[in-house]
Amino acid sequence: MLAEARWPEDGDGRAPALPGFVHSEFAPLVAAVAERCLARRYGSGPLPAGNRTAVLLASASGDTAGAAHVRATVAAGGRVGPLFFFQSVPNSVAGHVAARWGLDGPVVCLSPTGDPRAEGEAEAELLRDDGDAAQALLILIELAPDGTPGEATAVLLGEGTRQ
């Protein structure tokens, strides 16, 4: 493990808003925890070209708050805003993180059925073994079912860091 971060940590409130993502804490949590983790290792971004850093986003339930908003809007006969077509795909925020930091490895989203961290680490190892990535930013996120923001963890895994 090259770096690790969580959201929230001591003193954290809500994750900062993320332009282009609305009605949900999912994308802001992903971006905030990724930023924190990568900054702990690299300071500020972007990373130099050729870094071969993959982004792995693992969430069993995905953006439940965004999905609930879309369901309620449709049920009420309303029009779903065009941002939801973009933000409803978890790759959207993973791609945002990759672009912001210049991460030029694969972007993969997982919906784990077992231990999310173990499944994410196994996928990172596979990407490294196949030569697709030299390191991987693994982001684990679940929104809280009670409407509170939830929690996220980001782990930067690199060569020689297999668990």
Short mmCIF file of N, CA and C in Angstrom, two decimals:
data_model
loop_
_atom_site.label_atom_id
_atom_site.label_comp_id
_atom_site.label_asym_id
_atom_site.label_seq_id
_atom_site.Cartn_x
_atom_site.Cartn_y
_atom_site.Cartn_z
N MET A 1 0.85 -1.17 0.00
CA MET A 1 0.00 0.00 0.00
C MET A 1 0.90 1.24 0.00
N LEU A 2 0.66 2.11 -0.95
CA LEU A 2 1.46 3.31 -1.09
C LEU A 2 0.84 4.50 -0.36
N ALA A 3 -0.47 4.52 -0.23
CA ALA A 3 -1.18 5.59 0.48
C ALA A 3 -2.60 5.11 0.77
N GLU A 4 -3.21 5.71 1.78
CA GLU A 4 -4.60 5.39 2.12
C GLU A 4 -5.26 6.62 2.70
N ALA A 5 -6.54 6.76 2.44
CA ALA A 5 -7.32 7.87 2.99
C ALA A 5 -8.75 7.43 3.19
N ARG A 6 -9.43 8.13 4.06
CA ARG A 6 -10.85 7.88 4.32
C ARG A 6 -11.60 9.20 4.27
N TRP A 7 -12.88 9.08 4.02
CA TRP A 7 -13.79 10.22 4.19
C TRP A 7 -15.02 9.68 4.86
N PRO A 8 -15.37 10.16 6.02
CA PRO A 8 -14.74 11.27 6.71
C PRO A 8 -13.58 10.84 7.60
N GLU A 9 -12.69 11.78 7.85
CA GLU A 9 -11.65 11.66 8.87
C GLU A 9 -11.95 12.75 9.89
N ASP A 10 -11.19 12.80 10.96
CA ASP A 10 -11.44 13.79 12.01
C ASP A 10 -11.58 15.19 11.43
N GLY A 11 -12.67 15.85 11.80
CA GLY A 11 -12.90 17.22 11.39
C GLY A 11 -13.63 17.37 10.06
N ASP A 12 -13.87 16.29 9.35
CA ASP A 12 -14.56 16.38 8.07
C ASP A 12 -16.05 16.55 8.25
N GLY A 13 -16.64 17.35 7.40
CA GLY A 13 -18.08 17.43 7.29
C GLY A 13 -18.48 16.71 6.02
N ARG A 14 -19.31 17.37 5.26
CA ARG A 14 -19.70 16.81 3.96
C ARG A 14 -18.54 16.99 2.98
N ALA A 15 -18.46 16.11 2.02
CA ALA A 15 -17.45 16.25 0.97
C ALA A 15 -17.78 17.49 0.14
N PRO A 16 -16.76 18.17 -0.37
CA PRO A 16 -17.01 19.35 -1.20
C PRO A 16 -17.86 19.00 -2.43
N ALA A 17 -18.70 19.94 -2.82
CA ALA A 17 -19.53 19.74 -4.01
C ALA A 17 -18.64 19.49 -5.22
N LEU A 18 -19.15 18.73 -6.16
CA LEU A 18 -18.41 18.40 -7.36
C LEU A 18 -19.23 18.86 -8.57
N PRO A 19 -18.74 19.86 -9.31
CA PRO A 19 -19.51 20.37 -10.45
C PRO A 19 -19.90 19.25 -11.42
N GLY A 20 -21.15 19.29 -11.86
CA GLY A 20 -21.65 18.30 -12.81
C GLY A 20 -22.31 17.10 -12.16
N PHE A 21 -22.26 17.02 -10.83
CA PHE A 21 -22.87 15.91 -10.10
C PHE A 21 -23.81 16.51 -9.07
N VAL A 22 -25.09 16.10 -9.11
CA VAL A 22 -26.10 16.75 -8.28
C VAL A 22 -26.93 15.72 -7.52
N HIS A 23 -27.60 16.18 -6.47
CA HIS A 23 -28.57 15.41 -5.68
C HIS A 23 -28.03 14.17 -4.99
N SER A 24 -26.72 14.04 -4.87
CA SER A 24 -26.16 12.85 -4.25
C SER A 24 -24.77 13.14 -3.72
N GLU A 25 -24.41 12.47 -2.65
CA GLU A 25 -23.06 12.59 -2.08
C GLU A 25 -22.09 11.58 -2.70
N PHE A 26 -22.56 10.69 -3.56
CA PHE A 26 -21.72 9.62 -4.09
C PHE A 26 -20.48 10.17 -4.80
N ALA A 27 -20.67 10.94 -5.85
CA ALA A 27 -19.53 11.45 -6.62
C ALA A 27 -18.64 12.37 -5.79
N PRO A 28 -19.19 13.31 -5.00
CA PRO A 28 -18.30 14.12 -4.17
C PRO A 28 -17.46 13.30 -3.19
N LEU A 29 -18.04 12.24 -2.61
CA LEU A 29 -17.27 11.38 -1.71
C LEU A 29 -16.14 10.68 -2.46
N VAL A 30 -16.43 10.16 -3.64
CA VAL A 30 -15.40 9.49 -4.44
C VAL A 30 -14.26 10.46 -4.74
N ALA A 31 -14.61 11.63 -5.24
CA ALA A 31 -13.59 12.61 -5.62
C ALA A 31 -12.77 13.08 -4.42
N ALA A 32 -13.44 13.32 -3.29
CA ALA A 32 -12.73 13.81 -2.11
C ALA A 32 -11.76 12.79 -1.55
N VAL A 33 -12.17 11.54 -1.45
CA VAL A 33 -11.29 10.52 -0.87
C VAL A 33 -10.15 10.19 -1.84
N ALA A 34 -10.42 10.22 -3.14
CA ALA A 34 -9.36 9.99 -4.12
C ALA A 34 -8.33 11.11 -4.06
N GLU A 35 -8.80 12.33 -4.01
CA GLU A 35 -7.92 13.50 -3.91
C GLU A 35 -7.04 13.40 -2.67
N ARG A 36 -7.63 13.06 -1.56
CA ARG A 36 -6.88 12.95 -0.30
C ARG A 36 -5.82 11.87 -0.40
N CYS A 37 -6.17 10.71 -0.93
CA CYS A 37 -5.23 9.60 -1.02
C CYS A 37 -4.07 9.94 -1.96
N LEU A 38 -4.40 10.44 -3.14
CA LEU A 38 -3.35 10.75 -4.11
C LEU A 38 -2.46 11.89 -3.62
N ALA A 39 -3.04 12.88 -2.94
CA ALA A 39 -2.25 13.99 -2.40
C ALA A 39 -1.28 13.50 -1.33
N ARG A 40 -1.66 12.50 -0.57
CA ARG A 40 -0.77 11.96 0.45
C ARG A 40 0.47 11.32 -0.17
N ARG A 41 0.33 10.81 -1.35
CA ARG A 41 1.46 10.17 -2.03
C ARG A 41 2.23 11.14 -2.92
N TYR A 42 1.48 12.00 -3.64
CA TYR A 42 2.10 12.81 -4.70
C TYR A 42 2.04 14.31 -4.48
N GLY A 43 1.41 14.79 -3.44
CA GLY A 43 1.24 16.23 -3.29
C GLY A 43 0.09 16.68 -4.17
N SER A 44 0.41 17.41 -5.23
CA SER A 44 -0.65 17.83 -6.15
C SER A 44 -0.46 17.16 -7.50
N GLY A 45 -1.53 17.12 -8.25
CA GLY A 45 -1.48 16.47 -9.55
C GLY A 45 -1.32 17.48 -10.64
N PRO A 46 -1.33 17.07 -11.85
CA PRO A 46 -1.46 15.70 -12.31
C PRO A 46 -0.14 14.93 -12.27
N LEU A 47 -0.26 13.62 -12.35
CA LEU A 47 0.93 12.77 -12.43
C LEU A 47 1.51 12.86 -13.84
N PRO A 48 2.79 12.56 -13.98
CA PRO A 48 3.38 12.59 -15.33
C PRO A 48 2.78 11.52 -16.23
N ALA A 49 2.81 11.78 -17.51
CA ALA A 49 2.29 10.82 -18.50
C ALA A 49 3.04 9.50 -18.36
N GLY A 50 2.34 8.43 -18.66
CA GLY A 50 2.94 7.11 -18.60
C GLY A 50 2.95 6.49 -17.22
N ASN A 51 2.15 7.05 -16.29
CA ASN A 51 2.13 6.54 -14.91
C ASN A 51 1.40 5.20 -14.79
N ARG A 52 0.59 4.87 -15.77
CA ARG A 52 -0.14 3.59 -15.80
C ARG A 52 -0.87 3.31 -14.48
N THR A 53 -1.57 4.31 -13.99
CA THR A 53 -2.34 4.17 -12.76
C THR A 53 -3.80 3.91 -13.09
N ALA A 54 -4.29 2.76 -12.67
CA ALA A 54 -5.69 2.39 -12.87
C ALA A 54 -6.55 3.02 -11.78
N VAL A 55 -7.81 3.23 -12.09
CA VAL A 55 -8.80 3.65 -11.10
C VAL A 55 -9.81 2.52 -10.98
N LEU A 56 -9.96 1.99 -9.78
CA LEU A 56 -10.93 0.93 -9.50
C LEU A 56 -11.94 1.47 -8.50
N LEU A 57 -13.18 1.49 -8.88
CA LEU A 57 -14.25 1.97 -8.01
C LEU A 57 -15.11 0.77 -7.64
N ALA A 58 -15.20 0.49 -6.34
CA ALA A 58 -15.98 -0.67 -5.87
C ALA A 58 -17.11 -0.20 -4.97
N SER A 59 -18.33 -0.56 -5.34
CA SER A 59 -19.51 -0.22 -4.55
C SER A 59 -20.58 -1.27 -4.80
N ALA A 60 -21.02 -1.90 -3.73
CA ALA A 60 -22.06 -2.92 -3.87
C ALA A 60 -23.40 -2.31 -4.27
N SER A 61 -23.69 -1.11 -3.77
CA SER A 61 -25.01 -0.53 -4.02
C SER A 61 -25.00 0.65 -4.98
N GLY A 62 -23.84 1.23 -5.25
CA GLY A 62 -23.76 2.36 -6.17
C GLY A 62 -24.37 3.62 -5.60
N ASP A 63 -24.78 4.50 -6.48
CA ASP A 63 -25.33 5.80 -6.10
C ASP A 63 -26.82 5.66 -5.80
N THR A 64 -27.12 5.18 -4.62
CA THR A 64 -28.51 4.96 -4.23
C THR A 64 -29.29 6.26 -4.12
N ALA A 65 -28.64 7.33 -3.69
CA ALA A 65 -29.33 8.62 -3.56
C ALA A 65 -29.72 9.17 -4.93
N GLY A 66 -28.83 9.08 -5.88
CA GLY A 66 -29.14 9.52 -7.24
C GLY A 66 -30.25 8.69 -7.86
N ALA A 67 -30.18 7.38 -7.65
CA ALA A 67 -31.22 6.49 -8.18
C ALA A 67 -32.57 6.80 -7.54
N ALA A 68 -32.59 7.07 -6.25
CA ALA A 68 -33.84 7.40 -5.56
C ALA A 68 -34.43 8.70 -6.11
N HIS A 69 -33.58 9.67 -6.39
CA HIS A 69 -34.06 10.94 -6.95
C HIS A 69 -34.69 10.71 -8.33
N VAL A 70 -34.04 9.92 -9.16
CA VAL A 70 -34.59 9.64 -10.50
C VAL A 70 -35.92 8.90 -10.37
N ARG A 71 -35.97 7.89 -9.49
CA ARG A 71 -37.22 7.14 -9.28
C ARG A 71 -38.35 8.07 -8.85
N ALA A 72 -38.08 8.94 -7.89
CA ALA A 72 -39.12 9.84 -7.39
C ALA A 72 -39.56 10.84 -8.45
N THR A 73 -38.61 11.34 -9.23
CA THR A 73 -38.95 12.29 -10.29
C THR A 73 -39.84 11.64 -11.34
N VAL A 74 -39.48 10.43 -11.76
CA VAL A 74 -40.27 9.71 -12.77
C VAL A 74 -41.65 9.35 -12.22
N ALA A 75 -41.70 8.89 -10.98
CA ALA A 75 -42.98 8.52 -10.36
C ALA A 75 -43.93 9.72 -10.26
N ALA A 76 -43.36 10.91 -10.08
CA ALA A 76 -44.18 12.11 -9.99
C ALA A 76 -44.49 12.70 -11.36
N GLY A 77 -44.04 12.04 -12.43
CA GLY A 77 -44.31 12.53 -13.77
C GLY A 77 -43.38 13.65 -14.20
N GLY A 78 -42.31 13.83 -13.47
CA GLY A 78 -41.36 14.90 -13.78
C GLY A 78 -40.36 14.51 -14.86
N ARG A 79 -39.56 15.47 -15.23
CA ARG A 79 -38.52 15.28 -16.25
C ARG A 79 -37.18 15.11 -15.54
N VAL A 80 -36.49 14.05 -15.88
CA VAL A 80 -35.17 13.81 -15.29
C VAL A 80 -34.16 14.68 -16.02
N GLY A 81 -33.38 15.43 -15.24
CA GLY A 81 -32.38 16.31 -15.83
C GLY A 81 -31.28 15.54 -16.55
N PRO A 82 -30.70 16.13 -17.58
CA PRO A 82 -29.69 15.45 -18.39
C PRO A 82 -28.43 15.07 -17.61
N LEU A 83 -28.12 15.76 -16.52
CA LEU A 83 -26.95 15.39 -15.73
C LEU A 83 -27.05 13.97 -15.19
N PHE A 84 -28.26 13.49 -14.96
CA PHE A 84 -28.41 12.15 -14.40
C PHE A 84 -28.04 11.05 -15.37
N PHE A 85 -28.13 11.32 -16.66
CA PHE A 85 -27.70 10.31 -17.63
C PHE A 85 -26.18 10.14 -17.57
N PHE A 86 -25.49 11.23 -17.27
CA PHE A 86 -24.04 11.21 -17.12
C PHE A 86 -23.64 10.63 -15.77
N GLN A 87 -24.24 11.15 -14.71
CA GLN A 87 -23.78 10.77 -13.38
C GLN A 87 -24.29 9.40 -12.93
N SER A 88 -25.26 8.83 -13.62
CA SER A 88 -25.79 7.53 -13.20
C SER A 88 -24.80 6.40 -13.45
N VAL A 89 -23.78 6.65 -14.22
CA VAL A 89 -22.76 5.64 -14.51
C VAL A 89 -21.56 5.92 -13.60
N PRO A 90 -21.23 5.00 -12.70
CA PRO A 90 -20.10 5.25 -11.79
C PRO A 90 -18.79 5.56 -12.51
N ASN A 91 -18.63 5.09 -13.75
CA ASN A 91 -17.42 5.42 -14.50
C ASN A 91 -17.27 6.93 -14.68
N SER A 92 -18.36 7.68 -14.61
CA SER A 92 -18.28 9.12 -14.80
C SER A 92 -17.40 9.77 -13.75
N VAL A 93 -17.60 9.46 -12.49
CA VAL A 93 -16.78 10.08 -11.45
C VAL A 93 -15.39 9.45 -11.42
N ALA A 94 -15.28 8.16 -11.74
CA ALA A 94 -13.96 7.54 -11.82
C ALA A 94 -13.15 8.20 -12.94
N GLY A 95 -13.79 8.48 -14.06
CA GLY A 95 -13.14 9.19 -15.16
C GLY A 95 -12.76 10.60 -14.79
N HIS A 96 -13.59 11.26 -14.00
CA HIS A 96 -13.27 12.61 -13.51
C HIS A 96 -11.99 12.58 -12.69
N VAL A 97 -11.88 11.61 -11.78
CA VAL A 97 -10.67 11.47 -10.95
C VAL A 97 -9.45 11.22 -11.84
N ALA A 98 -9.60 10.31 -12.81
CA ALA A 98 -8.49 9.99 -13.71
C ALA A 98 -8.05 11.23 -14.49
N ALA A 99 -9.00 12.00 -14.99
CA ALA A 99 -8.66 13.20 -15.76
C ALA A 99 -8.00 14.25 -14.89
N ARG A 100 -8.55 14.46 -13.71
CA ARG A 100 -8.01 15.48 -12.79
C ARG A 100 -6.56 15.19 -12.43
N TRP A 101 -6.22 13.92 -12.23
CA TRP A 101 -4.88 13.54 -11.79
C TRP A 101 -4.00 13.03 -12.92
N GLY A 102 -4.51 12.95 -14.13
CA GLY A 102 -3.71 12.46 -15.25
C GLY A 102 -3.40 10.98 -15.15
N LEU A 103 -4.30 10.22 -14.54
CA LEU A 103 -4.11 8.78 -14.39
C LEU A 103 -4.41 8.13 -15.73
N ASP A 104 -3.45 7.43 -16.29
CA ASP A 104 -3.63 6.94 -17.65
C ASP A 104 -3.73 5.42 -17.77
N GLY A 105 -4.13 4.78 -16.68
CA GLY A 105 -4.41 3.34 -16.71
C GLY A 105 -5.89 3.11 -16.93
N PRO A 106 -6.32 1.86 -16.88
CA PRO A 106 -7.73 1.54 -17.08
C PRO A 106 -8.62 2.08 -15.96
N VAL A 107 -9.88 2.28 -16.28
CA VAL A 107 -10.91 2.66 -15.30
C VAL A 107 -11.88 1.49 -15.22
N VAL A 108 -12.06 0.96 -14.01
CA VAL A 108 -12.89 -0.23 -13.81
C VAL A 108 -13.84 0.02 -12.64
N CYS A 109 -15.10 -0.30 -12.81
CA CYS A 109 -16.06 -0.23 -11.72
C CYS A 109 -16.53 -1.64 -11.39
N LEU A 110 -16.57 -1.92 -10.10
CA LEU A 110 -16.95 -3.24 -9.62
C LEU A 110 -18.16 -3.12 -8.70
N SER A 111 -19.01 -4.13 -8.74
CA SER A 111 -20.10 -4.26 -7.78
C SER A 111 -19.85 -5.56 -7.02
N PRO A 112 -19.05 -5.48 -5.97
CA PRO A 112 -18.64 -6.71 -5.29
C PRO A 112 -19.80 -7.41 -4.59
N THR A 113 -19.71 -8.74 -4.58
CA THR A 113 -20.71 -9.54 -3.87
C THR A 113 -20.14 -10.08 -2.57
N GLY A 114 -18.84 -10.01 -2.40
CA GLY A 114 -18.18 -10.45 -1.18
C GLY A 114 -17.50 -9.26 -0.51
N ASP A 115 -16.29 -9.47 -0.03
CA ASP A 115 -15.51 -8.42 0.62
C ASP A 115 -15.04 -7.42 -0.44
N PRO A 116 -15.54 -6.17 -0.41
CA PRO A 116 -15.20 -5.20 -1.45
C PRO A 116 -13.70 -4.94 -1.58
N ARG A 117 -13.03 -4.83 -0.43
CA ARG A 117 -11.59 -4.54 -0.50
C ARG A 117 -10.83 -5.71 -1.11
N ALA A 118 -11.16 -6.92 -0.70
CA ALA A 118 -10.47 -8.10 -1.24
C ALA A 118 -10.72 -8.22 -2.74
N GLU A 119 -11.96 -8.00 -3.17
CA GLU A 119 -12.26 -8.10 -4.60
C GLU A 119 -11.56 -6.99 -5.38
N GLY A 120 -11.51 -5.79 -4.82
CA GLY A 120 -10.81 -4.69 -5.47
C GLY A 120 -9.32 -4.93 -5.56
N GLU A 121 -8.73 -5.44 -4.49
CA GLU A 121 -7.30 -5.74 -4.50
C GLU A 121 -6.98 -6.85 -5.49
N ALA A 122 -7.86 -7.83 -5.61
CA ALA A 122 -7.64 -8.90 -6.58
C ALA A 122 -7.69 -8.35 -8.01
N GLU A 123 -8.62 -7.44 -8.28
CA GLU A 123 -8.70 -6.82 -9.61
C GLU A 123 -7.45 -5.98 -9.88
N ALA A 124 -6.98 -5.24 -8.88
CA ALA A 124 -5.76 -4.45 -9.04
C ALA A 124 -4.57 -5.35 -9.34
N GLU A 125 -4.48 -6.45 -8.65
CA GLU A 125 -3.39 -7.40 -8.89
C GLU A 125 -3.47 -7.96 -10.30
N LEU A 126 -4.66 -8.27 -10.76
CA LEU A 126 -4.83 -8.78 -12.12
C LEU A 126 -4.37 -7.74 -13.15
N LEU A 127 -4.75 -6.49 -12.95
CA LEU A 127 -4.33 -5.43 -13.88
C LEU A 127 -2.82 -5.26 -13.89
N ARG A 128 -2.20 -5.38 -12.72
CA ARG A 128 -0.74 -5.28 -12.64
C ARG A 128 -0.09 -6.51 -13.30
N ASP A 129 -0.59 -7.69 -13.00
CA ASP A 129 -0.02 -8.92 -13.57
C ASP A 129 -0.14 -8.96 -15.09
N ASP A 130 -1.24 -8.43 -15.62
CA ASP A 130 -1.45 -8.40 -17.07
C ASP A 130 -0.64 -7.29 -17.75
N GLY A 131 -0.04 -6.41 -16.96
CA GLY A 131 0.73 -5.30 -17.51
C GLY A 131 -0.11 -4.10 -17.90
N ASP A 132 -1.39 -4.10 -17.53
CA ASP A 132 -2.27 -2.99 -17.87
C ASP A 132 -2.06 -1.78 -16.96
N ALA A 133 -1.50 -2.00 -15.77
CA ALA A 133 -1.31 -0.92 -14.81
C ALA A 133 -0.09 -1.22 -13.94
N ALA A 134 0.59 -0.16 -13.55
CA ALA A 134 1.71 -0.29 -12.60
C ALA A 134 1.21 -0.13 -11.18
N GLN A 135 0.16 0.64 -11.03
CA GLN A 135 -0.46 0.83 -9.71
C GLN A 135 -1.94 1.08 -9.91
N ALA A 136 -2.68 1.00 -8.81
CA ALA A 136 -4.13 1.17 -8.90
C ALA A 136 -4.64 1.96 -7.70
N LEU A 137 -5.51 2.90 -7.99
CA LEU A 137 -6.23 3.63 -6.95
C LEU A 137 -7.55 2.90 -6.76
N LEU A 138 -7.69 2.23 -5.63
CA LEU A 138 -8.91 1.50 -5.30
C LEU A 138 -9.76 2.37 -4.40
N ILE A 139 -10.98 2.66 -4.85
CA ILE A 139 -11.92 3.48 -4.07
C ILE A 139 -13.10 2.61 -3.68
N LEU A 140 -13.34 2.53 -2.39
CA LEU A 140 -14.44 1.75 -1.83
C LEU A 140 -15.46 2.74 -1.27
N ILE A 141 -16.70 2.63 -1.70
CA ILE A 141 -17.72 3.59 -1.25
C ILE A 141 -19.07 2.93 -1.10
N GLU A 142 -19.74 3.30 -0.03
CA GLU A 142 -21.15 2.94 0.17
C GLU A 142 -21.83 4.15 0.80
N LEU A 143 -22.97 4.53 0.24
CA LEU A 143 -23.76 5.58 0.86
C LEU A 143 -24.55 4.98 2.02
N ALA A 144 -24.77 5.78 3.04
CA ALA A 144 -25.53 5.32 4.19
C ALA A 144 -27.01 5.23 3.82
N PRO A 145 -27.71 4.21 4.29
CA PRO A 145 -29.12 4.04 3.92
C PRO A 145 -30.05 5.08 4.56
N ASP A 146 -29.57 5.75 5.60
CA ASP A 146 -30.45 6.68 6.32
C ASP A 146 -30.39 8.11 5.79
N GLY A 147 -29.77 8.31 4.65
CA GLY A 147 -29.71 9.65 4.08
C GLY A 147 -28.48 10.44 4.48
N THR A 148 -27.70 9.94 5.44
CA THR A 148 -26.44 10.61 5.76
C THR A 148 -25.44 10.29 4.66
N PRO A 149 -24.37 11.07 4.53
CA PRO A 149 -23.50 10.93 3.37
C PRO A 149 -22.86 9.56 3.15
N GLY A 150 -22.48 8.87 4.17
CA GLY A 150 -21.81 7.59 3.98
C GLY A 150 -20.31 7.72 4.15
N GLU A 151 -19.59 6.70 3.72
CA GLU A 151 -18.15 6.66 3.92
C GLU A 151 -17.46 6.15 2.67
N ALA A 152 -16.21 6.56 2.53
CA ALA A 152 -15.40 6.09 1.41
C ALA A 152 -13.97 5.90 1.88
N THR A 153 -13.29 4.95 1.26
CA THR A 153 -11.88 4.69 1.51
C THR A 153 -11.18 4.62 0.17
N ALA A 154 -9.99 5.19 0.08
CA ALA A 154 -9.18 5.07 -1.11
C ALA A 154 -7.82 4.52 -0.72
N VAL A 155 -7.35 3.57 -1.50
CA VAL A 155 -6.07 2.92 -1.25
C VAL A 155 -5.28 2.94 -2.56
N LEU A 156 -4.05 3.42 -2.51
CA LEU A 156 -3.20 3.40 -3.68
C LEU A 156 -2.29 2.18 -3.56
N LEU A 157 -2.48 1.25 -4.47
CA LEU A 157 -1.73 -0.01 -4.46
C LEU A 157 -0.73 0.03 -5.60
N GLY A 158 0.52 -0.34 -5.30
CA GLY A 158 1.54 -0.31 -6.33
C GLY A 158 2.29 -1.61 -6.41
N GLU A 159 3.23 -1.66 -7.32
CA GLU A 159 4.02 -2.85 -7.50
C GLU A 159 4.67 -3.25 -6.17
N GLY A 160 4.58 -4.53 -5.87
CA GLY A 160 5.15 -5.01 -4.63
C GLY A 160 4.29 -4.78 -3.41
N THR A 161 3.02 -4.34 -3.60
CA THR A 161 2.16 -4.08 -2.45
C THR A 161 1.04 -5.10 -2.32
N ARG A 162 1.16 -6.22 -2.94
CA ARG A 162 0.09 -7.21 -2.87
C ARG A 162 -0.11 -7.67 -1.43
N GLN A 163 -1.38 -7.88 -1.11
CA GLN A 163 -1.74 -8.28 0.26
C GLN A 163 -1.65 -9.77 0.41
#
